[in-house]
Short mmCIF file of C-alpha atoms and ligand atoms in Angstrom, two decimals:
data_model
loop_
_atom_site.label_atom_id
_atom_site.label_comp_id
_atom_site.label_asym_id
_atom_site.label_seq_id
_atom_site.Cartn_x
_atom_site.Cartn_y
_atom_site.Cartn_z
CA MET A 1 -6.80 22.56 7.56
CA TYR A 2 -8.71 21.55 4.64
CA TRP A 3 -7.77 21.35 1.03
CA GLN A 4 -11.20 20.96 -0.67
CA GLN A 5 -13.42 21.71 2.07
CA ALA A 6 -16.35 22.27 0.20
CA LEU A 7 -15.90 18.24 -0.70
CA GLU A 8 -14.40 16.98 2.63
CA CYS A 9 -17.14 18.73 4.64
CA MET A 10 -20.16 17.91 2.25
CA PRO A 11 -23.37 17.15 3.87
CA ARG A 12 -23.77 13.46 3.79
CA GLU A 13 -26.77 13.31 1.47
CA ASP A 14 -25.28 15.29 -0.89
CA LEU A 15 -22.36 13.11 -1.01
CA GLU A 16 -24.27 9.93 -1.34
CA GLN A 17 -26.09 11.64 -4.30
CA LEU A 18 -22.52 12.70 -5.79
CA GLN A 19 -21.21 8.93 -5.19
CA LEU A 20 -24.21 7.47 -6.88
CA GLU A 21 -23.86 9.59 -10.03
CA ARG A 22 -20.30 8.69 -10.27
CA LEU A 23 -20.81 5.27 -9.82
CA GLN A 24 -23.26 5.07 -12.52
CA ALA A 25 -20.70 6.90 -14.73
CA THR A 26 -18.26 4.43 -13.74
CA LEU A 27 -20.37 1.54 -14.43
CA TYR A 28 -21.39 2.99 -17.77
CA ARG A 29 -17.56 3.29 -18.53
CA LEU A 30 -16.50 -0.22 -17.53
CA GLY A 31 -19.65 -1.77 -19.33
CA THR A 32 -19.00 -0.16 -22.61
CA HIS A 33 -15.18 -0.12 -22.59
CA VAL A 34 -13.66 -2.92 -20.58
CA PRO A 35 -14.80 -6.33 -22.00
CA PHE A 36 -13.77 -8.13 -19.22
CA TYR A 37 -16.56 -6.25 -16.97
CA ARG A 38 -19.00 -6.31 -19.68
CA ARG A 39 -19.17 -9.99 -19.42
CA LYS A 40 -18.87 -10.05 -15.39
CA LEU A 41 -21.74 -7.58 -15.45
CA ARG A 42 -23.85 -9.62 -17.56
CA GLU A 43 -22.68 -12.80 -15.72
CA ALA A 44 -24.09 -11.05 -12.51
CA ARG A 45 -27.31 -10.02 -14.34
CA VAL A 46 -26.52 -6.43 -13.38
CA ASN A 47 -28.22 -3.99 -15.99
CA TYR A 48 -25.57 -1.19 -15.37
CA GLU A 49 -27.79 1.47 -17.00
CA ALA A 50 -30.43 0.94 -14.51
CA VAL A 51 -28.45 1.16 -11.23
CA THR A 52 -30.60 4.16 -9.08
CA SER A 53 -29.44 3.46 -5.62
CA LEU A 54 -26.07 3.15 -3.69
CA ALA A 55 -27.54 -0.27 -2.34
CA ALA A 56 -27.16 -1.90 -5.94
CA LEU A 57 -23.28 -1.90 -5.08
CA ARG A 58 -24.16 -5.35 -3.34
CA GLY A 59 -25.28 -7.01 -6.55
CA LEU A 60 -22.07 -5.72 -8.08
CA PRO A 61 -19.49 -8.67 -8.92
CA PHE A 62 -16.13 -8.57 -6.89
CA THR A 63 -12.83 -8.17 -8.59
CA THR A 64 -9.89 -9.71 -7.23
CA LYS A 65 -5.96 -9.62 -7.55
CA GLU A 66 -6.39 -12.91 -10.00
CA ASP A 67 -8.66 -10.76 -12.30
CA LEU A 68 -5.96 -8.15 -12.56
CA HIS A 69 -3.20 -10.80 -13.43
CA GLY A 70 -5.52 -12.43 -15.54
CA ASN A 71 -5.81 -9.22 -17.72
CA TYR A 72 -2.18 -8.67 -17.43
CA PRO A 73 -0.95 -5.87 -18.71
CA TYR A 74 -3.28 -3.61 -20.15
CA GLY A 75 -6.75 -5.61 -20.20
CA LEU A 76 -8.67 -3.68 -17.86
CA PHE A 77 -7.69 -0.43 -18.78
CA ALA A 78 -10.76 1.60 -19.84
CA VAL A 79 -9.33 3.94 -22.30
CA PRO A 80 -6.80 3.42 -25.20
CA LEU A 81 -2.98 3.64 -24.32
CA ARG A 82 -2.86 7.32 -26.30
CA ASP A 83 -5.01 8.95 -22.89
CA VAL A 84 -2.86 7.13 -20.45
CA VAL A 85 -0.09 9.43 -19.40
CA ARG A 86 1.27 7.34 -16.57
CA ILE A 87 1.77 3.79 -15.77
CA HIS A 88 2.43 2.32 -12.23
CA SER A 89 2.56 -0.90 -10.47
CA THR A 90 2.00 -2.67 -7.03
CA SER A 91 5.13 -2.49 -5.05
CA GLY A 92 6.37 -6.32 -4.96
CA GLY A 93 8.18 -8.29 -7.75
CA ALA A 94 7.50 -10.40 -10.78
CA GLY A 95 4.82 -12.88 -10.59
CA MET A 96 2.55 -10.64 -8.97
CA THR A 97 2.79 -7.41 -10.72
CA THR A 98 -0.32 -5.64 -11.12
CA VAL A 99 -0.21 -2.61 -14.13
CA VAL A 100 -2.28 0.50 -13.40
CA GLY A 101 -2.76 3.55 -15.87
CA TYR A 102 -3.65 7.25 -15.18
CA THR A 103 -5.20 9.70 -17.77
CA ARG A 104 -4.16 13.49 -17.38
CA ASN A 105 -7.45 13.98 -15.31
CA ASP A 106 -6.67 11.01 -13.16
CA ILE A 107 -3.28 12.34 -12.22
CA LYS A 108 -4.74 15.56 -11.27
CA ASN A 109 -7.60 14.05 -9.12
CA TRP A 110 -4.52 12.06 -7.41
CA SER A 111 -2.81 14.83 -7.27
CA ASP A 112 -5.81 16.51 -5.04
CA LEU A 113 -6.42 13.85 -3.06
CA VAL A 114 -2.82 13.27 -1.93
CA ALA A 115 -3.10 17.00 -1.19
CA ARG A 116 -6.10 16.46 0.89
CA ILE A 117 -3.89 14.01 3.11
CA LEU A 118 -0.86 16.15 3.58
CA ARG A 119 -3.04 19.25 4.30
CA GLY A 120 -5.12 17.25 6.70
CA ALA A 121 -1.68 16.22 8.50
CA GLY A 122 -0.96 19.83 9.16
CA VAL A 123 1.49 20.23 5.85
CA THR A 124 0.86 23.66 3.83
CA ALA A 125 2.55 25.74 1.28
CA GLU A 126 5.06 27.11 3.46
CA ASP A 127 6.45 23.86 4.33
CA VAL A 128 9.64 22.15 3.09
CA VAL A 129 8.26 18.35 2.38
CA GLN A 130 11.02 15.53 2.06
CA ILE A 131 9.94 12.62 0.65
CA ALA A 132 11.78 9.16 1.17
CA TYR A 133 9.66 6.93 -0.86
CA ASP A 134 11.17 5.12 -3.66
CA TYR A 135 10.65 7.00 -6.98
CA GLY A 136 9.62 4.83 -9.62
CA ILE A 137 6.97 2.37 -10.68
CA PHE A 138 5.97 2.15 -6.82
CA THR A 139 3.04 4.87 -6.50
CA GLY A 140 4.51 6.18 -3.33
CA GLY A 141 7.32 8.67 -4.35
CA LEU A 142 5.41 10.14 -7.26
CA GLY A 143 2.18 9.68 -5.71
CA LEU A 144 3.10 11.84 -2.74
CA HIS A 145 5.30 14.15 -5.01
CA TYR A 146 2.33 15.31 -7.03
CA GLY A 147 0.30 16.24 -4.08
CA ALA A 148 3.10 18.03 -2.23
CA GLU A 149 3.60 19.78 -5.35
CA ARG A 150 -0.09 20.60 -6.07
CA LEU A 151 -0.44 21.93 -2.29
CA GLY A 152 2.44 24.41 -3.25
CA ALA A 153 4.93 23.13 -0.49
CA SER A 154 8.69 22.88 -1.33
CA VAL A 155 8.99 19.34 -2.41
CA ILE A 156 12.56 17.51 -1.88
CA PRO A 157 12.59 14.23 -3.71
CA ILE A 158 15.16 12.71 -1.85
CA SER A 159 14.00 9.16 -2.56
CA SER A 160 15.03 6.17 -0.42
CA GLY A 161 18.65 5.15 0.36
CA ASN A 162 21.68 7.13 2.09
CA ILE A 163 20.11 7.67 5.05
CA LYS A 164 22.89 9.88 6.52
CA ARG A 165 22.69 12.13 3.19
CA GLN A 166 19.00 12.09 3.94
CA ILE A 167 19.91 13.32 7.16
CA ARG A 168 21.78 16.13 6.65
CA ILE A 169 19.57 17.40 3.99
CA MET A 170 16.80 17.49 6.26
CA ARG A 171 19.18 19.57 8.52
CA ASP A 172 20.61 21.84 5.82
CA PHE A 173 17.43 22.43 3.93
CA LYS A 174 15.30 23.00 6.95
CA THR A 175 12.93 20.41 6.24
CA THR A 176 9.55 20.65 7.97
CA ALA A 177 7.85 17.61 6.59
CA LEU A 178 8.98 14.14 6.44
CA VAL A 179 6.91 11.55 4.21
CA CYS A 180 8.18 8.02 4.34
CA THR A 181 7.10 4.44 5.65
CA PRO A 182 7.11 4.49 9.57
CA SER A 183 9.79 2.15 9.98
CA HIS A 184 12.24 4.59 7.89
CA ALA A 185 11.09 7.39 9.99
CA LEU A 186 12.52 5.23 13.22
CA LYS A 187 15.67 4.11 11.14
CA ILE A 188 16.37 7.80 10.45
CA ALA A 189 15.96 8.35 14.16
CA ASP A 190 18.59 5.64 14.92
CA VAL A 191 20.83 6.74 12.28
CA MET A 192 20.37 10.38 13.59
CA MET A 193 21.78 9.14 16.96
CA ASP A 194 24.67 7.42 15.59
CA MET A 195 25.38 11.15 13.97
CA GLY A 196 25.28 12.67 17.35
CA LEU A 197 22.29 14.73 16.12
CA ASN A 198 19.45 15.83 18.10
CA SER A 199 16.08 16.29 16.74
CA ASN A 200 16.22 20.08 18.25
CA GLU A 201 18.89 20.77 15.57
CA LEU A 202 16.15 19.95 13.06
CA SER A 203 13.12 21.98 11.49
CA LEU A 204 10.96 18.75 11.36
CA ARG A 205 7.35 19.04 12.46
CA TYR A 206 5.14 16.88 10.58
CA GLY A 207 5.53 12.99 9.58
CA VAL A 208 3.18 11.55 6.89
CA PHE A 209 3.58 7.86 7.22
CA GLY A 210 1.83 4.82 5.39
CA ALA A 211 2.57 2.04 2.72
CA GLU A 212 3.08 -0.58 5.64
CA PRO A 213 1.68 -1.69 9.24
CA TRP A 214 2.47 0.17 12.28
CA SER A 215 0.92 1.07 15.33
CA GLU A 216 0.15 3.51 18.31
CA ALA A 217 3.64 2.50 20.10
CA MET A 218 5.24 3.29 16.74
CA ARG A 219 3.52 6.55 16.63
CA ARG A 220 4.51 7.44 20.07
CA GLU A 221 8.00 6.63 19.45
CA ILE A 222 8.22 8.24 16.27
CA GLY A 223 6.78 11.58 17.71
CA GLU A 224 9.01 11.65 20.67
CA ARG A 225 12.22 10.75 18.79
CA LEU A 226 11.89 13.10 15.78
CA GLY A 227 10.05 15.85 17.83
CA ILE A 228 6.87 15.64 15.23
CA VAL A 229 3.06 14.72 15.06
CA ALA A 230 3.16 11.35 13.11
CA THR A 231 -0.11 10.89 10.99
CA ASP A 232 -1.11 7.51 9.06
CA ASN A 233 -2.40 7.43 5.51
CA TYR A 234 -3.61 4.50 3.39
CA GLY A 235 -3.72 3.40 -0.41
CA LEU A 236 -2.91 0.87 -2.87
CA ALA A 237 -1.98 0.98 -6.39
CA GLU A 238 -5.08 -1.08 -7.64
CA ILE A 239 -7.25 1.83 -6.56
CA MET A 240 -4.73 4.89 -7.00
CA GLY A 241 -1.95 4.71 -4.58
CA PRO A 242 -1.78 6.85 -1.74
CA GLY A 243 -4.51 9.17 -1.26
CA VAL A 244 -7.37 6.75 -0.47
CA ALA A 245 -7.48 7.59 3.38
CA GLY A 246 -5.51 9.77 5.51
CA GLU A 247 -5.60 10.66 9.09
CA CYS A 248 -6.32 14.51 10.20
CA ARG A 249 -4.54 16.28 13.48
CA GLU A 250 -7.02 14.33 15.78
CA CYS A 251 -4.72 11.21 15.04
CA ASN A 252 -7.48 8.92 15.64
CA GLY A 253 -8.51 7.12 12.41
CA LEU A 254 -8.32 7.86 8.34
CA HIS A 255 -10.69 9.87 6.58
CA ILE A 256 -11.87 7.80 3.35
CA ASN A 257 -11.78 10.26 0.39
CA GLU A 258 -15.33 8.81 -0.26
CA ASP A 259 -16.09 11.34 -3.08
CA HIS A 260 -13.73 9.14 -5.25
CA PHE A 261 -14.05 5.73 -3.42
CA LEU A 262 -16.94 3.51 -2.27
CA VAL A 263 -15.44 1.50 0.72
CA GLU A 264 -17.52 -1.72 1.96
CA VAL A 265 -16.28 -3.50 4.98
CA LEU A 266 -16.98 -7.42 4.41
CA HIS A 267 -16.65 -9.95 6.28
CA PRO A 268 -13.80 -11.97 4.22
CA GLU A 269 -15.23 -15.52 3.99
CA THR A 270 -19.28 -14.72 3.49
CA LEU A 271 -18.37 -11.41 1.73
CA GLU A 272 -21.35 -10.05 3.80
CA PRO A 273 -21.21 -6.59 5.43
CA VAL A 274 -20.10 -6.93 8.78
CA ALA A 275 -21.88 -5.17 11.94
CA ALA A 276 -21.23 -1.43 12.12
CA GLY A 277 -17.61 -0.77 13.37
CA GLU A 278 -17.01 -4.47 13.17
CA ILE A 279 -13.12 -5.60 11.43
CA GLY A 280 -13.60 -6.63 7.92
CA GLU A 281 -12.05 -6.56 4.70
CA LEU A 282 -12.07 -3.38 2.60
CA VAL A 283 -13.68 -4.09 -0.56
CA ILE A 284 -13.19 -0.43 -2.55
CA THR A 285 -14.90 0.65 -5.80
CA THR A 286 -13.49 3.97 -7.83
CA LEU A 287 -15.60 6.38 -8.63
CA THR A 288 -13.72 8.67 -10.85
CA LYS A 289 -10.67 6.84 -12.40
CA GLU A 290 -10.62 7.15 -16.21
CA ALA A 291 -8.11 4.89 -17.34
CA PHE A 292 -8.50 1.85 -14.70
CA PRO A 293 -11.68 2.32 -12.80
CA ILE A 294 -12.38 -1.06 -10.54
CA ILE A 295 -15.26 -2.26 -8.80
CA ARG A 296 -15.54 -3.93 -5.48
CA TYR A 297 -11.90 -4.62 -5.41
CA ARG A 298 -10.90 -7.05 -2.41
CA THR A 299 -8.03 -5.51 -1.04
CA ARG A 300 -7.40 -8.15 1.64
CA ASP A 301 -6.54 -5.40 4.08
CA LEU A 302 -8.46 -5.86 7.35
CA ALA A 303 -9.90 -2.63 8.99
CA ARG A 304 -13.11 -1.41 10.78
CA LEU A 305 -14.90 1.75 10.32
CA LEU A 306 -15.34 4.44 13.18
CA PRO A 307 -19.06 5.64 13.33
CA GLU A 308 -18.49 8.71 15.53
CA PRO A 309 -18.10 12.11 13.70
CA CYS A 310 -14.62 13.36 13.88
CA PRO A 311 -14.31 16.95 15.67
CA CYS A 312 -12.17 18.40 12.72
CA GLY A 313 -15.60 18.84 10.77
CA ARG A 314 -14.88 16.45 7.87
CA THR A 315 -18.10 14.48 7.31
CA LEU A 316 -15.68 11.90 5.30
CA SER A 317 -16.19 8.38 7.27
CA ARG A 318 -12.87 7.25 9.29
CA MET A 319 -11.35 3.68 9.14
CA SER A 320 -9.18 2.41 11.76
CA ARG A 321 -5.37 1.66 10.74
CA ILE A 322 -5.25 -1.56 8.88
CA LEU A 323 -5.19 -4.16 11.26
CA GLY A 324 -4.04 -7.27 9.33
CA ARG A 325 -4.69 -9.24 6.37
CA SER A 326 -7.07 -11.60 5.14
CA ASP A 327 -4.37 -13.35 2.95
CA ASP A 328 -0.71 -14.34 3.53
CA MET A 329 0.93 -11.12 1.86
CA LEU A 330 3.73 -9.87 3.79
CA ILE A 331 5.20 -6.03 3.57
CA ILE A 332 8.75 -5.96 4.20
CA ARG A 333 10.23 -2.54 3.82
CA GLY A 334 7.20 -1.24 2.04
CA VAL A 335 7.33 -3.93 -0.62
CA ASN A 336 4.31 -6.30 -1.07
CA VAL A 337 5.61 -10.24 -0.75
CA PHE A 338 3.71 -13.04 -1.20
CA PRO A 339 4.92 -16.70 -0.06
CA ALA A 340 3.88 -17.93 -3.33
CA GLN A 341 6.59 -15.80 -5.27
CA ILE A 342 9.10 -17.56 -3.08
CA GLU A 343 7.75 -20.71 -3.44
CA ALA A 344 7.65 -20.23 -7.25
CA VAL A 345 11.58 -19.83 -7.34
CA LEU A 346 12.52 -22.62 -5.38
CA ALA A 347 10.42 -24.75 -7.36
CA ASP A 348 12.33 -23.72 -10.38
CA ILE A 349 15.68 -24.48 -8.96
CA ASN A 350 17.30 -27.56 -9.10
CA GLY A 351 18.05 -29.14 -5.80
CA THR A 352 15.27 -27.61 -4.03
CA GLY A 353 11.44 -27.36 -4.30
CA SER A 354 11.40 -28.95 -0.85
CA PRO A 355 10.42 -27.42 2.40
CA TYR A 356 11.30 -24.01 3.11
CA LEU A 357 10.71 -21.46 5.62
CA ILE A 358 10.14 -17.55 5.54
CA ILE A 359 11.47 -15.57 8.47
CA VAL A 360 10.78 -12.03 8.99
CA ASP A 361 12.54 -9.86 11.46
CA ARG A 362 13.12 -6.24 12.36
CA GLU A 363 16.18 -5.39 13.61
CA ASN A 364 17.16 -1.54 14.23
CA HIS A 365 13.88 -0.67 12.81
CA GLU A 366 14.78 -2.65 9.34
CA ASP A 367 13.02 -5.69 8.04
CA LYS A 368 15.24 -8.54 7.23
CA LEU A 369 14.01 -11.53 5.17
CA THR A 370 15.26 -14.71 5.81
CA VAL A 371 14.42 -17.78 3.58
CA MET A 372 15.61 -21.37 4.64
CA VAL A 373 15.52 -23.96 2.37
CA GLU A 374 15.96 -27.83 2.91
CA VAL A 375 18.15 -29.43 0.56
CA THR A 376 18.99 -33.35 0.18
CA GLU A 377 21.23 -34.78 2.58
CA LEU A 378 23.54 -35.54 -0.27
CA LEU A 379 23.98 -31.81 -1.35
CA PHE A 380 24.06 -31.06 2.47
CA SER A 381 27.24 -33.04 2.99
CA ASP A 382 28.61 -32.15 -0.61
CA GLN A 383 31.29 -29.50 -0.82
CA ILE A 384 31.07 -26.13 0.87
CA ARG A 385 31.44 -24.61 -2.61
CA LYS A 386 28.73 -26.11 -4.22
CA GLN A 387 26.45 -25.51 -1.39
CA SER A 388 27.27 -21.81 -1.38
CA ALA A 389 26.75 -21.55 -4.91
CA LEU A 390 23.22 -22.98 -4.72
CA ALA A 391 22.64 -20.47 -1.79
CA ASP A 392 23.58 -17.59 -4.08
CA THR A 393 21.35 -18.90 -7.02
CA ILE A 394 18.50 -18.77 -5.12
CA GLN A 395 19.44 -15.36 -3.41
CA ASP A 396 19.99 -14.00 -6.73
CA ARG A 397 16.69 -15.06 -8.31
CA LEU A 398 15.04 -13.97 -4.99
CA VAL A 399 16.13 -10.59 -4.98
CA THR A 400 15.51 -10.00 -8.64
CA ASP A 401 11.98 -11.39 -8.26
CA LEU A 402 11.04 -9.87 -4.96
CA GLY A 403 12.93 -6.57 -5.44
CA ILE A 404 14.28 -6.61 -2.09
CA GLN A 405 17.38 -8.18 -0.01
CA VAL A 406 16.99 -11.60 1.04
CA GLN A 407 19.22 -13.93 2.98
CA VAL A 408 19.12 -17.80 2.08
CA LYS A 409 20.15 -20.36 4.67
CA LEU A 410 20.60 -24.01 3.69
CA VAL A 411 19.79 -26.52 5.97
CA GLU A 412 19.61 -30.34 6.17
CA GLU A 413 16.30 -32.35 5.88
CA LYS A 414 14.08 -32.37 8.45
CA THR A 415 15.32 -29.48 9.97
CA LEU A 416 12.46 -27.13 9.61
CA GLU A 417 10.13 -29.52 11.25
CA THR A 418 12.15 -28.62 14.52
CA ILE A 419 12.12 -25.26 14.31
CA ASP A 420 8.43 -25.17 13.31
CA SER A 421 6.55 -27.90 14.16
CA LYS A 422 2.84 -26.48 12.83
CA GLY A 423 4.08 -26.54 9.23
CA GLN A 424 3.52 -22.79 8.64
CA LYS A 425 5.50 -21.31 6.03
CA VAL A 426 6.09 -17.56 7.66
CA ILE A 427 7.50 -16.92 10.86
CA ASP A 428 6.85 -13.10 11.26
CA ASN A 429 8.74 -11.87 14.66
CA ARG A 430 8.30 -8.49 13.93
CA ARG A 431 6.86 -6.42 17.07
CA LEU A 432 4.98 -3.34 15.97
O1 LIG B 1 1.77 0.94 -0.60
C1 LIG B 1 0.68 2.76 -1.68
C2 LIG B 1 0.87 3.93 -0.45
C3 LIG B 1 2.10 4.46 -0.61
C4 LIG B 1 0.15 4.30 0.54
C5 LIG B 1 2.73 5.54 0.30
C6 LIG B 1 0.67 5.23 1.72
C7 LIG B 1 1.81 5.91 1.45
P1 LIG B 1 0.90 -0.92 -2.73
O2 LIG B 1 2.38 -0.82 -3.49
O3 LIG B 1 0.07 -1.11 -3.65
O4 LIG B 1 0.53 0.90 -2.47
O5 LIG B 1 0.89 -1.79 -1.55
C8 LIG B 1 -0.43 -1.48 -1.23
O6 LIG B 1 0.29 -1.77 1.30
O7 LIG B 1 -2.87 -2.88 0.53
C9 LIG B 1 -1.75 -2.40 2.41
O8 LIG B 1 -1.36 -3.84 2.89
C10 LIG B 1 -0.29 -1.70 2.57
N1 LIG B 1 -0.50 -0.30 3.26
C11 LIG B 1 -0.64 0.83 2.46
N2 LIG B 1 -0.67 2.04 3.28
C12 LIG B 1 -0.83 1.27 4.58
C13 LIG B 1 -0.87 1.73 5.95
C14 LIG B 1 1.12 1.34 -1.74
N3 LIG B 1 -1.08 3.28 6.30
C15 LIG B 1 -0.70 -2.08 0.53
N4 LIG B 1 -1.06 0.71 7.12
C16 LIG B 1 -2.01 -2.11 0.89
C17 LIG B 1 -0.69 -0.59 6.77
C18 LIG B 1 -0.72 -0.22 4.66
N5 LIG B 1 -0.73 -0.59 5.52
#
């Protein structure tokens, strides 16, 4: 049930010593190789060569998404591109893209950390693992693929799309572990039902799900409908991708790979640590990354630490599932979407730039994004053809920029305030 037992079950004292040594090395790397951090550390009056305890973390400056955008594309890389063997990005489209790089050694560590998560979920070298994440610049597909191969499992890189084919392959190839977003797993269950297929006709045993928020109710439903044990795993491209934290078979919180990541839980406004076990924002420092080390990254993900030791024997702390965000980012079909991206597209197109409302629904376990846009009375009373041309233009731009399907509806001026009197920009109707 362990992949790297000595590390996953290390006495806390040894773990903290290892963390300190790795923090020192990371600070040295950043201070000497990344001008942005050299400046930031100087401004924060941190003598990175004199850090002698983990408590020094509290005095280090934060890194935000804006910092990453300000250094787009390669400004925060700590090695020359010659040493970078892979480049990924956060999910989500233009305007908000963050570029991250990996050295050969980073890929090796990443594979081991993902292997830990798969092993913790029950998967072994005997398993046939079907990966239904998008394979591409998103970290989900390749990240889990390398981890599953490292574990020695037989990997089916099915990717996303064509669910009937995914199901047929799952049945014929006797897939034992399914890896995808939790909503995709439910979609698979729906389509199986349409195909008249029962989970008994499959060989599935494990489901390893992440990349989007889900709930205990969804875990139960997936478990019942697919006949599997469903575990949660968490990660983000800025830190590594999948592999940051994952559940063991206790299904009660995600073990953080603390020998590679230092996680703080801070109040999102005061940025002070919350009391033990309280909800706060996860702020993460990488400890072993070579190409793209990062300190005190404000993830904007809300969770809490679970203080009790886990019966599985791992000494790595556990965190709750992700309980929300401290910003307005939405995750739609596993893709990160910011209202500001939509606003920027609208501002760019003539005839709009006026009030809009983003509506997110989940129908048949699939997220649907609708953007309602007010247009002037003049345009509204104009020919239908002109209207639908404008709707198409907006839709095309949004699909290109966000990287997901969007429906655009034009409405008359003042319609939106009747739908939503509170002037919110987003109505999220999804019930997880
Ligand atoms: O979603 C990495 C990943 C891939 C994780 C596959 C797990 C499995 P990004 O595209 O950078 O990376 O999106 C990261 O997704 O900040 C969270 O808000 C959200 N997220 C990721 N995992 C979970 C989860 C990948 N298990 C953002 N529960 C993060 C809830 C999650 N939210």
